[in-house]
Amino acid sequence: MSILEIAMASQIWARRHEKRQPDFDETDGLKILLRTAVVFVAFTLLIAGLNIAAGRPQMLAQGSAPVVMGR
């Protein structure tokens, strides 16, 4: 067999044995959004817990921001 024949046979075999992916469904988008939200909340709670355990809880505004003057 030539290389071209082997390549063609391999391509045909691969196409016959490939698994089709199911189409994207609306519920898949909701699942992805829900998982993203859960991961975000879990990560936020982890960081807050580590800051509390270290004894230095983070404040959003601890003081006024310094103004950068002209260079």
Short mmCIF file of C-alpha atoms in Angstrom, two decimals:
data_model
loop_
_atom_site.label_atom_id
_atom_site.label_comp_id
_atom_site.label_asym_id
_atom_site.label_seq_id
_atom_site.Cartn_x
_atom_site.Cartn_y
_atom_site.Cartn_z
CA MET A 1 0.00 0.00 0.00
CA SER A 2 1.18 3.48 -0.72
CA ILE A 3 1.30 6.17 1.92
CA LEU A 4 -1.73 7.86 0.35
CA GLU A 5 -3.80 4.67 0.56
CA ILE A 6 -2.82 4.16 4.19
CA ALA A 7 -3.74 7.75 5.02
CA MET A 8 -7.10 7.44 3.27
CA ALA A 9 -7.90 4.15 5.03
CA SER A 10 -6.91 5.65 8.37
CA GLN A 11 -9.15 8.67 7.77
CA ILE A 12 -12.11 6.47 6.80
CA TRP A 13 -11.61 4.25 9.86
CA ALA A 14 -11.37 7.30 12.15
CA ARG A 15 -14.56 8.83 10.76
CA ARG A 16 -16.50 5.59 11.24
CA HIS A 17 -15.38 5.24 14.85
CA GLU A 18 -15.61 8.84 16.02
CA LYS A 19 -18.05 9.70 18.76
CA ARG A 20 -20.47 12.51 18.03
CA GLN A 21 -20.65 15.26 20.62
CA PRO A 22 -24.20 16.14 21.69
CA ASP A 23 -25.44 19.55 20.62
CA PHE A 24 -25.22 22.48 23.01
CA ASP A 25 -28.44 22.79 24.98
CA GLU A 26 -29.88 25.79 26.83
CA THR A 27 -29.57 23.95 30.13
CA ASP A 28 -25.84 23.51 29.49
CA GLY A 29 -25.42 27.29 29.56
CA LEU A 30 -27.27 27.52 32.85
CA LYS A 31 -25.11 24.76 34.33
CA ILE A 32 -21.94 26.55 33.25
CA LEU A 33 -23.18 29.84 34.71
CA LEU A 34 -24.18 28.17 37.99
CA ARG A 35 -20.82 26.38 38.31
CA THR A 36 -18.96 29.62 37.62
CA ALA A 37 -20.97 31.42 40.31
CA VAL A 38 -20.35 28.62 42.83
CA VAL A 39 -16.61 28.62 42.14
CA PHE A 40 -16.48 32.42 42.48
CA VAL A 41 -18.32 32.36 45.81
CA ALA A 42 -16.17 29.50 47.11
CA PHE A 43 -12.97 31.31 46.13
CA THR A 44 -14.18 34.53 47.74
CA LEU A 45 -15.03 32.71 50.97
CA LEU A 46 -11.64 30.98 50.93
CA ILE A 47 -9.77 34.27 50.60
CA ALA A 48 -11.94 35.89 53.32
CA GLY A 49 -11.34 32.92 55.63
CA LEU A 50 -7.59 33.08 55.09
CA ASN A 51 -7.57 36.81 55.80
CA ILE A 52 -9.58 36.32 59.00
CA ALA A 53 -7.31 33.46 60.09
CA ALA A 54 -4.29 35.70 59.53
CA GLY A 55 -5.91 38.34 61.77
CA ARG A 56 -6.13 41.04 59.15
CA PRO A 57 -9.53 41.26 57.51
CA GLN A 58 -9.50 43.29 54.32
CA MET A 59 -11.47 46.50 54.18
CA LEU A 60 -12.69 47.97 50.94
CA ALA A 61 -11.68 51.52 51.85
CA GLN A 62 -9.07 51.72 54.60
CA GLY A 63 -8.21 55.33 53.92
CA SER A 64 -8.08 57.93 51.22
CA ALA A 65 -5.98 57.12 48.20
CA PRO A 66 -2.86 59.26 47.75
CA VAL A 67 -3.05 61.74 44.92
CA VAL A 68 -0.21 61.50 42.44
CA MET A 69 1.13 64.95 41.65
CA GLY A 70 2.85 65.97 38.41
CA ARG A 71 6.09 64.25 37.54
#
